[in-house]
Amino acid sequence: MRSSQWPFSGLEPPEPPGDLRERVLTAARVARAADEGRAPVEWTLRLWRSRELWLAWAVGMVFLLGVNAWLSMSGVPGSSRAEVTGAIATTVEATSPSWLAESGSSWKLFEVQRILTADSSSLVERSGGSDNHIETYLALREVL
Amino acid sequence: MAGESLMELELGAPSPVDAPLAPTLRSSFDRLASGDSAALEEIYGLLSRELYGLALWRTGNASEAEDAVQEVFVRLADPNLDLRRVRDPRAYLLTMARRAAVDRLRSRPRGESLEDRVADFLAAPEEDPSLVVDAAAASKWLKRLGEAQREVLFLREYAGLSFRRIGAVTGVSTFTAASRHRLAIRKLRKWMGVEK
């Protein structure tokens, strides 16, 4: 077992101390008993190792990616950026400070706020810088 | 030593020490994986000496070596470990012991002097007490070696591992393991006056 060049023939590494055996085995048994009591870990491991669950996850991911690709390519009506921005401008055109003052409908205010938050800069841009539209926008900001 | 070809690396060759040990250890691993805690005792009986020796030669401290062995068995007792997938149980346990020993070294306070705590790396056999002096001198020379070279020496000379497996256990290439062994032997022989 020793190489021919080994200079310490006849000497051996010391044995582990006699009491180490009991200490080590007791610690190991205690750790094992504690680990066996941890049901959630076992349950999690079963999930982690379950081939069926991994397969279901993979199928789900492929499905979602497929749907995403299909929607991107087919172009659902009303989903393009130009159409959305146009809708915002139309909404604002139909909205005036006087209408806002008369209107007490909170859901309408909420809707306008949502639209403004979504794309307020493009809204001003699309208004062509007309005073009317900018005023409307500023009035809405004050109200909201 | 220089004449010893690097091709004498026993690439992939099983160690003669493994021959009687491997089936028993494999069986103990499988039993432990099936939930039989008694297998821990068998594994301790089969490998505690090697694990303790490796940890001792790596840390240079008996107390830390004992802690390292304990850590190995506490980890081994984890029922969530998938021991059936371990291909080489002996190398697996030696790797665990080495890592535990390295963790002990890293957790030492900076600047701590180990002069008073260094253990004897070698001991004289009971049947030949005349070697006690030799053992003390050998331990002193081994202490002068670096930890990395010392652990390779232990794995090669006392665990009988091939350099390929030593590389796997210590996380270095086969040739680095062989080179460390060669340099360590050369240093020892030079210090002893056997070789210039």
Short mmCIF file of C-alpha atoms in Angstrom, two decimals, chain A residues 1-25 27-29 31-32 35-36 38 41-42 45 49, chain B residues 1 17 32 35 37 40-41 44 49 52 56 66 70 73-74 77-80 120-123 125 131 134-135 138 141 153-154 157-158 185 188-189 192:
data_model
loop_
_atom_site.label_atom_id
_atom_site.label_comp_id
_atom_site.label_asym_id
_atom_site.label_seq_id
_atom_site.Cartn_x
_atom_site.Cartn_y
_atom_site.Cartn_z
CA MET A 1 0.00 0.00 0.00
CA ARG A 2 2.84 2.43 0.82
CA SER A 3 4.98 3.81 -1.94
CA SER A 4 8.60 2.71 -1.95
CA GLN A 5 9.71 6.26 -1.16
CA TRP A 6 7.61 6.64 1.97
CA PRO A 7 10.12 7.38 4.74
CA PHE A 8 8.05 6.48 7.78
CA SER A 9 7.52 2.77 7.45
CA GLY A 10 6.32 1.11 10.62
CA LEU A 11 4.45 4.18 11.82
CA GLU A 12 0.70 4.57 11.59
CA PRO A 13 -1.71 7.51 12.03
CA PRO A 14 -3.27 7.51 15.50
CA GLU A 15 -6.58 5.78 16.09
CA PRO A 16 -9.61 7.93 16.84
CA PRO A 17 -10.23 8.21 20.59
CA GLY A 18 -12.37 5.47 22.06
CA ASP A 19 -15.18 7.72 23.22
CA LEU A 20 -15.59 9.29 19.80
CA ARG A 21 -17.65 6.37 18.52
CA GLU A 22 -20.44 6.83 21.06
CA ARG A 23 -20.38 10.60 20.71
CA VAL A 24 -20.59 10.51 16.94
CA LEU A 25 -23.29 7.87 16.75
CA ALA A 27 -25.20 12.88 17.58
CA ALA A 28 -26.06 11.18 14.30
CA ARG A 29 -29.09 9.37 15.77
CA ALA A 31 -30.00 14.44 14.09
CA ARG A 32 -31.74 11.65 12.19
CA ASP A 35 -34.97 15.23 10.58
CA GLU A 36 -37.49 12.40 10.39
CA ARG A 38 -39.84 17.25 9.75
CA VAL A 41 -39.33 18.70 4.20
CA GLU A 42 -40.30 15.22 3.14
CA LEU A 45 -38.91 16.63 -1.47
CA ARG A 49 -38.73 14.56 -7.08
CA MET B 1 11.48 9.58 -6.80
CA VAL B 17 -7.85 -1.33 0.03
CA LEU B 32 -29.00 3.47 5.61
CA GLY B 35 -33.94 3.80 6.89
CA SER B 37 -29.93 3.54 11.33
CA LEU B 40 -24.32 4.09 10.70
CA GLU B 41 -22.42 1.96 13.20
CA TYR B 44 -18.25 4.09 11.48
CA ARG B 49 -10.04 5.56 11.20
CA TYR B 52 -10.37 10.78 11.51
CA LEU B 56 -6.33 15.14 11.62
CA GLU B 66 -13.13 14.68 16.12
CA GLN B 70 -18.97 13.94 14.01
CA PHE B 73 -21.97 11.30 10.51
CA VAL B 74 -24.56 13.91 11.42
CA ALA B 77 -27.76 10.56 9.07
CA ASP B 78 -29.93 13.07 7.22
CA PRO B 79 -32.83 10.97 5.88
CA ASN B 80 -33.26 13.39 2.99
CA ASP B 120 0.86 13.73 16.52
CA PHE B 121 0.31 12.77 12.93
CA LEU B 122 1.94 9.38 13.37
CA ALA B 123 2.15 6.98 16.26
CA PRO B 125 2.61 0.64 16.99
CA LEU B 131 9.54 3.75 17.30
CA ASP B 134 10.68 8.22 15.30
CA ALA B 135 6.97 8.98 15.47
CA ALA B 138 8.01 12.28 11.84
CA TRP B 141 8.43 16.99 9.84
CA LEU B 153 0.20 12.04 1.59
CA PHE B 154 -2.41 10.60 3.93
CA GLU B 157 0.04 6.32 1.81
CA TYR B 158 -2.59 5.39 4.38
CA ILE B 185 7.95 13.08 -0.28
CA LEU B 188 10.47 14.93 3.82
CA ARG B 189 13.41 12.90 2.54
CA MET B 192 15.53 13.66 7.02
#
